[in-house]
PDB file of C-alpha atoms in Angstrom:
ATOM      1  CA  MET W   1       0.051   0.084  -0.100  1.00 44.00           C
ATOM      2  CA  SER W   2       1.268   3.539  -1.013  1.00 45.00           C
ATOM      3  CA  THR W   3       2.231   5.546   2.166  1.00 49.00           C
ATOM      4  CA  THR W   4       0.706   8.650   0.885  1.00 46.00           C
ATOM      5  CA  GLU W   5      -2.607   7.379  -0.664  1.00 48.00           C
ATOM      6  CA  SER W   6      -5.659   6.435   1.312  1.00 55.00           C
ATOM      7  CA  ASP W   7      -7.535   3.435   0.554  1.00 65.00           C
ATOM      8  CA  SER W   8     -11.158   2.192   0.998  1.00 71.00           C
ATOM      9  CA  GLU W   9     -10.677   1.092   4.332  1.00 82.00           C
ATOM     10  CA  ASP W  10      -8.755   4.192   5.651  1.00 85.00           C
ATOM     11  CA  ALA W  11     -10.527   6.198   8.293  1.00 87.00           C
ATOM     12  CA  ILE W  12      -9.165   9.432   7.203  1.00 84.00           C
ATOM     13  CA  THR W  13      -8.410  11.238   3.852  1.00 83.00           C
ATOM     14  CA  ARG W  14      -5.068  11.578   1.817  1.00 84.00           C
ATOM     15  CA  ASP W  15      -4.657  15.198   2.545  1.00 86.00           C
ATOM     16  CA  GLU W  16      -4.983  14.043   6.499  1.00 87.00           C
ATOM     17  CA  ILE W  17      -2.544  11.351   6.034  1.00 85.00           C
ATOM     18  CA  ASN W  18      -0.008  13.629   4.523  1.00 83.00           C
ATOM     19  CA  GLY W  19      -0.644  16.585   7.278  1.00 83.00           C
ATOM     20  CA  VAL W  20      -1.916  19.182   4.677  1.00 86.00           C
ATOM     21  CA  ALA W  21      -5.746  18.981   5.580  1.00 88.00           C
ATOM     22  CA  PRO W  22      -7.016  22.093   6.886  1.00 88.00           C
ATOM     23  CA  THR W  23      -6.939  22.474  10.801  1.00 88.00           C
ATOM     24  CA  PRO W  24      -9.568  23.669  12.911  1.00 89.00           C
ATOM     25  CA  GLU W  25      -9.959  27.294  13.748  1.00 74.00           C
ATOM     26  CA  SER W  26     -10.702  26.520  17.130  1.00 58.00           C
ATOM     27  CA  GLY W  27      -7.609  24.901  17.748  1.00 54.00           C
ATOM     28  CA  PRO W  28      -6.745  21.487  19.058  1.00 50.00           C
ATOM     29  CA  THR W  29      -8.112  21.851  22.406  1.00 48.00           C
ATOM     30  CA  GLY W  30     -11.563  23.563  21.495  1.00 52.00           C
ATOM     31  CA  GLU W  31     -10.039  27.219  22.737  1.00 51.00           C
ATOM     32  CA  THR W  32      -9.816  29.917  20.162  1.00 43.00           C
ATOM     33  CA  LYS W  33      -6.399  30.055  18.524  1.00 53.00           C
ATOM     34  CA  GLY W  34      -4.075  32.181  20.519  1.00 46.00           C
ATOM     35  CA  LYS W  35      -5.837  31.856  24.057  1.00 50.00           C
ATOM     36  CA  ARG W  36      -4.345  30.065  27.134  1.00 51.00           C
ATOM     37  CA  ASN W  37      -4.661  26.330  26.615  1.00 56.00           C
ATOM     38  CA  ALA W  38      -5.868  25.043  30.021  1.00 54.00           C
ATOM     39  CA  PHE W  39      -5.797  21.537  29.480  1.00 58.00           C
ATOM     40  CA  ALA W  40      -2.136  21.713  28.472  1.00 55.00           C
ATOM     41  CA  GLU W  41      -1.803  23.962  31.630  1.00 53.00           C
ATOM     42  CA  LEU W  42      -3.141  21.412  33.805  1.00 51.00           C
ATOM     43  CA  MET W  43      -0.412  18.735  32.785  1.00 49.00           C
ATOM     44  CA  THR W  44       2.622  20.696  31.897  1.00 45.00           C
ATOM     45  CA  PRO W  45       3.737  21.615  35.575  1.00 39.00           C
ATOM     46  CA  LYS W  46       3.550  18.239  36.706  1.00 44.00           C
ATOM     47  CA  LEU W  47       5.899  16.678  34.444  1.00 42.00           C
ATOM     48  CA  THR W  48       9.562  17.476  33.553  1.00 41.00           C
ATOM     49  CA  LYS W  49      10.295  17.745  29.705  1.00 43.00           C
ATOM     50  CA  PRO W  50      13.844  16.279  28.631  1.00 43.00           C
ATOM     51  CA  PRO W  51      16.241  18.401  26.767  1.00 42.00           C
ATOM     52  CA  ARG W  52      15.288  19.028  23.231  1.00 43.00           C
ATOM     53  CA  ALA W  53      17.289  16.632  20.717  1.00 39.00           C
ATOM     54  CA  PRO W  54      19.350  18.477  18.468  1.00 39.00           C
ATOM     55  CA  ALA W  55      17.741  18.834  15.126  1.00 37.00           C
ATOM     56  CA  THR W  56      19.117  16.902  12.308  1.00 34.00           C
ATOM     57  CA  THR W  57      19.215  17.439   8.572  1.00 28.00           C
ATOM     58  CA  THR W  58      17.649  13.981   7.963  1.00 29.00           C
ATOM     59  CA  LEU W  59      14.757  14.619  10.642  1.00 29.00           C
ATOM     60  CA  SER W  60      14.166  18.070   9.120  1.00 29.00           C
ATOM     61  CA  SER W  61      13.834  16.901   5.426  1.00 28.00           C
ATOM     62  CA  THR W  62      11.059  14.315   6.388  1.00 31.00           C
ATOM     63  CA  ARG W  63       8.916  17.061   8.582  1.00 36.00           C
ATOM     64  CA  GLY W  64       5.411  17.727   7.092  1.00 41.00           C
ATOM     65  CA  PRO W  65       4.368  20.970   6.709  1.00 43.00           C
ATOM     66  CA  LEU W  66       1.572  21.290   9.550  1.00 42.00           C
ATOM     67  CA  THR W  67       2.480  18.125  11.798  1.00 42.00           C
ATOM     68  CA  GLY W  68       5.991  19.294  12.014  1.00 43.00           C
ATOM     69  CA  GLY W  69       6.457  15.549  11.957  1.00 45.00           C
ATOM     70  CA  LEU W  70       7.219  12.627   9.595  1.00 48.00           C
ATOM     71  CA  ARG W  71       5.244  12.620   6.409  1.00 57.00           C
ATOM     72  CA  THR W  72       2.658  10.387   5.242  1.00 83.00           C
ATOM     73  CA  ARG W  73       1.609   7.201   7.462  1.00 91.00           C
ATOM     74  CA  ASP W  74       4.583   7.830   9.692  1.00 93.00           C
ATOM     75  CA  GLY W  75       3.645  11.223  10.913  1.00 92.00           C
ATOM     76  CA  LEU W  76       3.028   9.958  14.428  1.00 96.00           C
ATOM     77  CA  GLY W  77       6.353   8.980  14.976  1.00 95.00           C
ATOM     78  CA  ALA W  78       7.606  12.448  15.176  1.00 95.00           C
ATOM     79  CA  TYR W  79       5.892  13.071  18.506  1.00 97.00           C
ATOM     80  CA  THR W  80       7.315   9.725  20.098  1.00 97.00           C
ATOM     81  CA  ALA W  81      10.762  10.710  18.884  1.00 96.00           C
ATOM     82  CA  ASP W  82      10.804  14.035  19.988  1.00 97.00           C
ATOM     83  CA  PRO W  83       7.854  15.403  22.003  1.00 97.00           C
ATOM     84  CA  ALA W  84       9.800  18.306  23.679  1.00 97.00           C
ATOM     85  CA  SER W  85       9.897  19.774  19.971  1.00 96.00           C
ATOM     86  CA  PHE W  86       6.138  20.541  19.898  1.00 96.00           C
ATOM     87  CA  PRO W  87       4.066  23.042  22.015  1.00 96.00           C
ATOM     88  CA  SER W  88       2.006  21.985  24.831  1.00 94.00           C
ATOM     89  CA  SER W  89      -1.261  23.102  22.242  1.00 95.00           C
ATOM     90  CA  ARG W  90       0.024  19.677  20.630  1.00 97.00           C
ATOM     91  CA  VAL W  91       1.753  17.528  22.970  1.00 98.00           C
ATOM     92  CA  ILE W  92      -0.297  17.106  26.308  1.00 98.00           C
ATOM     93  CA  TYR W  93       2.372  15.539  28.660  1.00 98.00           C
ATOM     94  CA  HIS W  94       5.073  12.520  27.743  1.00 98.00           C
ATOM     95  CA  ASN W  95       7.083  10.205  29.757  1.00 98.00           C
ATOM     96  CA  GLU W  96       9.591   7.383  28.906  1.00 97.00           C
ATOM     97  CA  SER W  97       6.714   5.142  27.683  1.00 98.00           C
ATOM     98  CA  PHE W  98       3.908   7.231  26.389  1.00 98.00           C
ATOM     99  CA  VAL W  99       3.497  10.663  24.567  1.00 98.00           C
ATOM    100  CA  ALA W 100      -0.188  11.912  24.848  1.00 98.00           C
ATOM    101  CA  ILE W 101      -1.443  14.467  22.253  1.00 98.00           C
ATOM    102  CA  ASN W 102      -4.209  16.380  20.784  1.00 98.00           C
ATOM    103  CA  ASP W 103      -5.241  15.064  17.511  1.00 97.00           C
ATOM    104  CA  LEU W 104      -4.305  17.344  14.594  1.00 95.00           C
ATOM    105  CA  TYR W 105      -7.725  16.767  13.109  1.00 96.00           C
ATOM    106  CA  PRO W 106     -10.391  16.133  15.712  1.00 98.00           C
ATOM    107  CA  LYS W 107     -13.490  14.243  14.953  1.00 98.00           C
ATOM    108  CA  ALA W 108     -15.316  15.367  18.208  1.00 98.00           C
ATOM    109  CA  ALA W 109     -15.133  18.549  20.586  1.00 98.00           C
ATOM    110  CA  LEU W 110     -12.219  16.658  22.512  1.00 98.00           C
ATOM    111  CA  HIS W 111     -10.081  14.198  20.548  1.00 98.00           C
ATOM    112  CA  THR W 112      -6.697  12.977  22.051  1.00 98.00           C
ATOM    113  CA  LEU W 113      -4.381  10.175  20.910  1.00 98.00           C
ATOM    114  CA  LEU W 114      -2.180   8.072  23.480  1.00 98.00           C
ATOM    115  CA  LEU W 115       1.195   7.020  21.583  1.00 98.00           C
ATOM    116  CA  PRO W 116       3.208   4.230  23.125  1.00 98.00           C
ATOM    117  CA  ARG W 117       7.034   4.710  22.591  1.00 98.00           C
ATOM    118  CA  SER W 118       7.675   0.997  22.251  1.00 97.00           C
ATOM    119  CA  PRO W 119       9.047  -1.407  19.154  1.00 95.00           C
ATOM    120  CA  ARG W 120       5.473  -2.907  19.713  1.00 96.00           C
ATOM    121  CA  SER W 121       4.151   0.490  18.176  1.00 96.00           C
ATOM    122  CA  ARG W 122       5.070  -0.456  14.711  1.00 95.00           C
ATOM    123  CA  LEU W 123       2.995  -3.759  14.722  1.00 96.00           C
ATOM    124  CA  HIS W 124      -1.020  -3.500  13.885  1.00 96.00           C
ATOM    125  CA  PRO W 125      -2.805  -3.247  17.304  1.00 97.00           C
ATOM    126  CA  PHE W 126      -4.406  -6.530  16.907  1.00 97.00           C
ATOM    127  CA  ASP W 127      -0.918  -8.261  17.056  1.00 97.00           C
ATOM    128  CA  ALA W 128       0.588  -5.693  19.720  1.00 98.00           C
ATOM    129  CA  PHE W 129      -2.026  -6.383  22.110  1.00 98.00           C
ATOM    130  CA  GLU W 130      -1.530 -10.238  22.073  1.00 97.00           C
ATOM    131  CA  ASP W 131       1.521  -9.281  24.209  1.00 97.00           C
ATOM    132  CA  PRO W 132       0.638  -9.943  27.766  1.00 96.00           C
ATOM    133  CA  ALA W 133       2.877  -7.227  29.235  1.00 97.00           C
ATOM    134  CA  PHE W 134       2.452  -4.474  26.777  1.00 98.00           C
ATOM    135  CA  LEU W 135      -1.546  -4.658  26.812  1.00 98.00           C
ATOM    136  CA  PRO W 136      -1.662  -4.052  30.350  1.00 98.00           C
ATOM    137  CA  SER W 137       0.620  -1.134  30.251  1.00 98.00           C
ATOM    138  CA  VAL W 138      -1.125   0.674  27.566  1.00 98.00           C
ATOM    139  CA  ARG W 139      -4.781   0.152  29.300  1.00 98.00           C
ATOM    140  CA  ALA W 140      -3.200   1.427  32.373  1.00 98.00           C
ATOM    141  CA  GLU W 141      -1.932   4.730  30.671  1.00 98.00           C
ATOM    142  CA  THR W 142      -5.039   4.821  28.613  1.00 98.00           C
ATOM    143  CA  ALA W 143      -6.925   5.380  32.076  1.00 98.00           C
ATOM    144  CA  VAL W 144      -4.571   8.220  32.940  1.00 98.00           C
ATOM    145  CA  LEU W 145      -5.338  10.082  29.858  1.00 98.00           C
ATOM    146  CA  ARG W 146      -8.915   9.058  30.142  1.00 98.00           C
ATOM    147  CA  ARG W 147      -9.278  10.597  33.638  1.00 98.00           C
ATOM    148  CA  LEU W 148      -7.890  14.126  32.346  1.00 98.00           C
ATOM    149  CA  ALA W 149     -10.210  13.791  29.255  1.00 98.00           C
ATOM    150  CA  ALA W 150     -13.071  13.641  31.543  1.00 97.00           C
ATOM    151  CA  LYS W 151     -12.030  16.576  33.836  1.00 96.00           C
ATOM    152  CA  GLU W 152     -11.370  18.568  30.590  1.00 97.00           C
ATOM    153  CA  LEU W 153     -15.045  17.748  29.552  1.00 97.00           C
ATOM    154  CA  GLN W 154     -16.225  19.072  32.752  1.00 94.00           C
ATOM    155  CA  ARG W 155     -14.259  21.929  32.640  1.00 95.00           C
ATOM    156  CA  ARG W 156     -15.669  22.984  29.324  1.00 97.00           C
ATOM    157  CA  TYR W 157     -19.086  21.859  29.585  1.00 96.00           C
ATOM    158  CA  GLY W 158     -20.030  21.400  33.016  1.00 94.00           C
ATOM    159  CA  ARG W 159     -21.630  24.847  33.380  1.00 93.00           C
ATOM    160  CA  PHE W 160     -24.030  23.842  30.476  1.00 95.00           C
ATOM    161  CA  SER W 161     -24.751  20.391  32.358  1.00 95.00           C
ATOM    162  CA  GLU W 162     -28.081  19.944  34.318  1.00 92.00           C
ATOM    163  CA  GLN W 163     -26.497  17.251  36.519  1.00 91.00           C
ATOM    164  CA  ASP W 164     -23.517  19.230  37.098  1.00 88.00           C
ATOM    165  CA  ARG W 165     -25.677  22.187  38.102  1.00 84.00           C
ATOM    166  CA  ARG W 166     -27.920  20.663  40.715  1.00 82.00           C
ATOM    167  CA  ARG W 167     -24.682  19.321  42.465  1.00 68.00           C
ATOM    168  CA  GLU W 168     -22.973  22.958  42.420  1.00 69.00           C
ATOM    169  CA  ALA W 169     -26.262  24.476  43.413  1.00 63.00           C
ATOM    170  CA  VAL W 170     -26.415  22.528  46.575  1.00 62.00           C
ATOM    171  CA  LEU W 171     -22.526  22.694  47.199  1.00 62.00           C
ATOM    172  CA  ASN W 172     -22.884  26.426  47.098  1.00 61.00           C
ATOM    173  CA  GLY W 173     -25.690  26.711  49.458  1.00 61.00           C
ATOM    174  CA  GLU W 174     -28.217  27.799  46.729  1.00 63.00           C
ATOM    175  CA  ALA W 175     -30.707  24.693  47.001  1.00 60.00           C
ATOM    176  CA  GLU W 176     -31.566  22.758  49.686  1.00 65.00           C
ATOM    177  CA  LEU W 177     -31.056  18.971  49.605  1.00 66.00           C
ATOM    178  CA  ASP W 178     -34.031  16.811  49.143  1.00 66.00           C
ATOM    179  CA  ALA W 179     -35.423  15.424  52.584  1.00 57.00           C
ATOM    180  CA  ASP W 180     -34.843  12.151  51.487  1.00 61.00           C
ATOM    181  CA  ALA W 181     -31.669  12.241  49.695  1.00 59.00           C
ATOM    182  CA  ASP W 182     -28.942  10.142  50.822  1.00 64.00           C
ATOM    183  CA  GLY W 183     -26.308  12.613  49.940  1.00 59.00           C
ATOM    184  CA  LEU W 184     -25.148  15.326  47.219  1.00 69.00           C
ATOM    185  CA  PRO W 185     -26.785  14.957  43.766  1.00 68.00           C
ATOM    186  CA  ASP W 186     -24.685  13.044  41.466  1.00 73.00           C
ATOM    187  CA  GLY W 187     -22.752  15.223  39.231  1.00 85.00           C
ATOM    188  CA  ARG W 188     -22.512  14.127  35.698  1.00 93.00           C
ATOM    189  CA  ASP W 189     -20.109  11.124  35.083  1.00 95.00           C
ATOM    190  CA  TRP W 190     -18.001  12.723  31.971  1.00 97.00           C
ATOM    191  CA  ASP W 191     -16.093   9.420  31.684  1.00 97.00           C
ATOM    192  CA  ARG W 192     -19.062   7.857  30.299  1.00 97.00           C
ATOM    193  CA  GLU W 193     -19.226  10.680  27.553  1.00 98.00           C
ATOM    194  CA  LEU W 194     -15.791   9.198  26.248  1.00 98.00           C
ATOM    195  CA  LEU W 195     -14.821   6.744  23.366  1.00 98.00           C
ATOM    196  CA  VAL W 196     -11.597   4.826  23.953  1.00 98.00           C
ATOM    197  CA  GLY W 197     -10.097   2.459  21.238  1.00 98.00           C
ATOM    198  CA  VAL W 198      -8.266   1.676  18.271  1.00 98.00           C
ATOM    199  CA  HIS W 199      -9.457   1.485  14.700  1.00 98.00           C
ATOM    200  CA  ALA W 200      -9.642  -2.009  13.368  1.00 97.00           C
ATOM    201  CA  HIS W 201      -7.820  -0.583  10.189  1.00 96.00           C
ATOM    202  CA  PRO W 202      -5.458   2.143  11.371  1.00 96.00           C
ATOM    203  CA  SER W 203      -4.451   4.748   8.948  1.00 94.00           C
ATOM    204  CA  MET W 204      -1.319   5.444  10.443  1.00 95.00           C
ATOM    205  CA  ASN W 205       1.458   3.046  11.104  1.00 95.00           C
ATOM    206  CA  ASP W 206       2.385   4.072  14.852  1.00 97.00           C
ATOM    207  CA  LEU W 207      -0.188   2.551  17.328  1.00 98.00           C
ATOM    208  CA  HIS W 208      -2.315   5.181  18.945  1.00 98.00           C
ATOM    209  CA  VAL W 209      -5.490   4.716  21.341  1.00 98.00           C
ATOM    210  CA  HIS W 210      -8.105   7.497  20.401  1.00 98.00           C
ATOM    211  CA  VAL W 211      -9.796   8.920  23.511  1.00 98.00           C
ATOM    212  CA  LEU W 212     -12.281  11.258  22.297  1.00 98.00           C
ATOM    213  CA  SER W 213     -15.735  12.784  23.421  1.00 98.00           C
ATOM    214  CA  ARG W 214     -18.665  10.813  21.835  1.00 98.00           C
ATOM    215  CA  ASP W 215     -20.445  14.226  20.645  1.00 98.00           C
ATOM    216  CA  MET W 216     -18.558  14.145  17.120  1.00 98.00           C
ATOM    217  CA  ALA W 217     -19.050  17.908  17.052  1.00 97.00           C
ATOM    218  CA  SER W 218     -16.002  19.031  15.050  1.00 97.00           C
ATOM    219  CA  GLU W 219     -15.325  21.010  11.830  1.00 96.00           C
ATOM    220  CA  CYS W 220     -12.979  18.131  10.675  1.00 97.00           C
ATOM    221  CA  MET W 221     -15.731  15.735  11.065  1.00 97.00           C
ATOM    222  CA  ARG W 222     -16.046  16.168   7.161  1.00 96.00           C
ATOM    223  CA  HIS W 223     -16.766  12.665   5.561  1.00 96.00           C
ATOM    224  CA  ARG W 224     -19.021   9.477   6.153  1.00 97.00           C
ATOM    225  CA  LYS W 225     -16.037   7.684   6.809  1.00 97.00           C
ATOM    226  CA  HIS W 226     -15.113  10.159   9.537  1.00 97.00           C
ATOM    227  CA  TYR W 227     -18.171   9.397  11.407  1.00 98.00           C
ATOM    228  CA  GLN W 228     -18.501   5.788  10.907  1.00 98.00           C
ATOM    229  CA  SER W 229     -14.942   4.974  11.984  1.00 98.00           C
ATOM    230  CA  PHE W 230     -16.246   6.076  15.548  1.00 98.00           C
ATOM    231  CA  ASN W 231     -19.590   5.075  15.518  1.00 98.00           C
ATOM    232  CA  THR W 232     -19.173   1.427  14.567  1.00 98.00           C
ATOM    233  CA  PRO W 233     -17.453  -1.711  15.404  1.00 98.00           C
ATOM    234  CA  PHE W 234     -14.566  -0.231  13.217  1.00 98.00           C
ATOM    235  CA  LEU W 235     -13.422   1.072  16.699  1.00 98.00           C
ATOM    236  CA  VAL W 236     -12.561  -1.438  18.933  1.00 98.00           C
ATOM    237  CA  ASP W 237     -12.477  -0.518  22.634  1.00 98.00           C
ATOM    238  CA  ILE W 238      -9.263  -1.065  24.374  1.00 97.00           C
ATOM    239  CA  ASP W 239     -11.178  -3.205  27.017  1.00 97.00           C
ATOM    240  CA  ASP W 240     -11.804  -5.727  24.335  1.00 98.00           C
ATOM    241  CA  PHE W 241      -8.320  -7.016  23.772  1.00 98.00           C
ATOM    242  CA  PRO W 242      -7.088  -9.495  23.075  1.00 96.00           C
ATOM    243  CA  LEU W 243      -9.633 -10.274  20.248  1.00 97.00           C
ATOM    244  CA  ALA W 244     -10.794 -13.961  19.624  1.00 97.00           C
ATOM    245  CA  ALA W 245      -9.366 -15.269  16.401  1.00 96.00           C
ATOM    246  CA  ASP W 246     -12.850 -15.185  14.893  1.00 97.00           C
ATOM    247  CA  ASP W 247     -13.855 -11.607  16.079  1.00 98.00           C
ATOM    248  CA  PRO W 248     -15.261 -10.048  12.899  1.00 97.00           C
ATOM    249  CA  ARG W 249     -13.661  -6.784  13.513  1.00 98.00           C
ATOM    250  CA  ARG W 250     -10.086  -8.358  12.470  1.00 97.00           C
ATOM    251  CA  HIS W 251     -11.849  -8.081   8.885  1.00 96.00           C
ATOM    252  CA  PRO W 252     -13.401  -4.500   8.927  1.00 96.00           C
ATOM    253  CA  GLY W 253     -13.585  -4.283   5.113  1.00 95.00           C
ATOM    254  CA  ARG W 254     -15.169  -7.722   4.871  1.00 95.00           C
ATOM    255  CA  ALA W 255     -17.658  -6.370   7.683  1.00 96.00           C
ATOM    256  CA  GLY W 256     -18.570  -3.167   5.766  1.00 96.00           C
ATOM    257  CA  TYR W 257     -18.369  -1.217   8.903  1.00 97.00           C
ATOM    258  CA  LEU W 258     -17.744   2.080   6.864  1.00 97.00           C
ATOM    259  CA  ASN W 259     -20.605   1.575   4.275  1.00 96.00           C
ATOM    260  CA  GLN W 260     -23.365   0.928   6.793  1.00 97.00           C
ATOM    261  CA  ASP W 261     -26.200   3.385   7.017  1.00 98.00           C
ATOM    262  CA  LEU W 262     -25.278   6.570   8.983  1.00 98.00           C
ATOM    263  CA  ARG W 263     -27.150   6.590  12.492  1.00 98.00           C
ATOM    264  CA  CYS W 264     -27.143   9.422  15.147  1.00 98.00           C
ATOM    265  CA  TRP W 265     -24.911   8.322  17.809  1.00 98.00           C
ATOM    266  CA  ARG W 266     -27.279   9.755  20.493  1.00 98.00           C
ATOM    267  CA  CYS W 267     -31.099   9.306  19.211  1.00 98.00           C
ATOM    268  CA  GLY W 268     -30.629   6.476  16.724  1.00 98.00           C
ATOM    269  CA  ARG W 269     -32.073   8.006  13.872  1.00 98.00           C
ATOM    270  CA  ASN W 270     -31.300   6.348  10.511  1.00 98.00           C
ATOM    271  CA  PHE W 271     -29.798   9.123   7.776  1.00 98.00           C
ATOM    272  CA  GLY W 272     -29.099   6.291   5.382  1.00 98.00           C
ATOM    273  CA  ASN W 273     -26.883   7.753   2.949  1.00 97.00           C
ATOM    274  CA  GLN W 274     -27.207  11.513   3.802  1.00 98.00           C
ATOM    275  CA  PHE W 275     -23.979  12.775   5.576  1.00 98.00           C
ATOM    276  CA  LYS W 276     -24.892  16.594   5.019  1.00 97.00           C
ATOM    277  CA  LYS W 277     -28.034  16.019   6.867  1.00 98.00           C
ATOM    278  CA  LEU W 278     -26.366  14.062   9.993  1.00 98.00           C
ATOM    279  CA  LYS W 279     -23.770  16.535  10.099  1.00 98.00           C
ATOM    280  CA  GLU W 280     -26.762  19.257  10.462  1.00 98.00           C
ATOM    281  CA  HIS W 281     -28.571  17.150  13.142  1.00 98.00           C
ATOM    282  CA  LEU W 282     -24.999  16.415  15.081  1.00 98.00           C
ATOM    283  CA  ALA W 283     -25.116  20.054  15.818  1.00 98.00           C
ATOM    284  CA  GLU W 284     -28.187  20.223  17.537  1.00 98.00           C
ATOM    285  CA  GLU W 285     -27.655  17.025  19.246  1.00 98.00           C
ATOM    286  CA  PHE W 286     -24.239  18.436  20.531  1.00 98.00           C
ATOM    287  CA  GLU W 287     -26.252  21.350  22.143  1.00 98.00           C
ATOM    288  CA  ALA W 288     -28.699  18.902  23.938  1.00 98.00           C
ATOM    289  CA  TRP W 289     -25.818  16.813  24.844  1.00 98.00           C
ATOM    290  CA  LYS W 290     -23.965  19.575  26.774  1.00 97.00           C
ATOM    291  CA  ARG W 291     -27.255  20.260  28.654  1.00 96.00           C
ATOM    292  CA  GLN W 292     -27.698  16.885  30.067  1.00 95.00           C
TER     293      GLN W 292
END
C-alpha cells in the first residue's frame, strides 16, 4: 500500500495522512487560537520535559508542513521521537513510555491520542495487544489520559450540564437537599461521555489509542468514513483486547462497517447515506448533549 494514498478502509483522507488538510479554527483543545490552553496547562507543570534533541538534516527533511512531524503514514512517529519539540497545545504530556497528544484533525469536541513509545508500536494493534505485558501497560496509561479527558470535558461543559448544576447549587448553598436524599446529587459522569479504542484498520503506522468525546462535533468531521470509524465496530474498545481469532472486527472491510447506514449516535435516527443532514443534526444534538 502507498504511504501517501488513502484506501477504501482508511478512516481519514489522503490530505490528513499527509498532514496538509485544514486544521480547525478553534485550535486543538477547543479554545480559540491564541488563547491559553487550560488542558495543556493542567498537565505541563506536573512533568519535566527532557532536553530537546538537536535537530538533524535527516529529520527536518522528512517533516510535514503542519504536523512538524514525519510525512505520510509515519507522521505520528515524530511525536514519540521528540515530543519536547512540539508546543503544549499539541503534546499534552509525555514520559519515557508514552506520549499523549491532541489530534491534529479532531473528530469531536475533545479528541486525544495516546502513543506508546515501544517497538510494539510499529505492529498492528491486533498483534501488539497479544503481548501480555504490553497490553496492561497501555490500558493503565489510557486510564490516566481518560481521567484527564473527563476533567477537561467537565471544565468546558460542566456549566451547561443540568446534572452538574444541581450538584453545584447544593455545594454552593444555593439549593437545599431533598428531605429523603442520601447525599449530594450525583454530578455528571463525564467519563461515560468518552470513547476509547483503536481503529480496526489504522490509517497511520504508529499504534495510537483514541480517547475522544462522543459528541462528534468538529469541523474536521467532513466525511461519512470519519463518522463511521467512531460509531461502528470499526472502533475497537481497548477493553475488548485481546480479540478472539474469529472476531469479525479483524476483517473490517469484509464486515463493511464504513459503508453501513449513518445513524445518530445519540438518538439512533437513520440518515441512510445523507451525511450532510446527519452533520446538521449532530450540531443540534451537541447542544442537547451539553445540557444533560
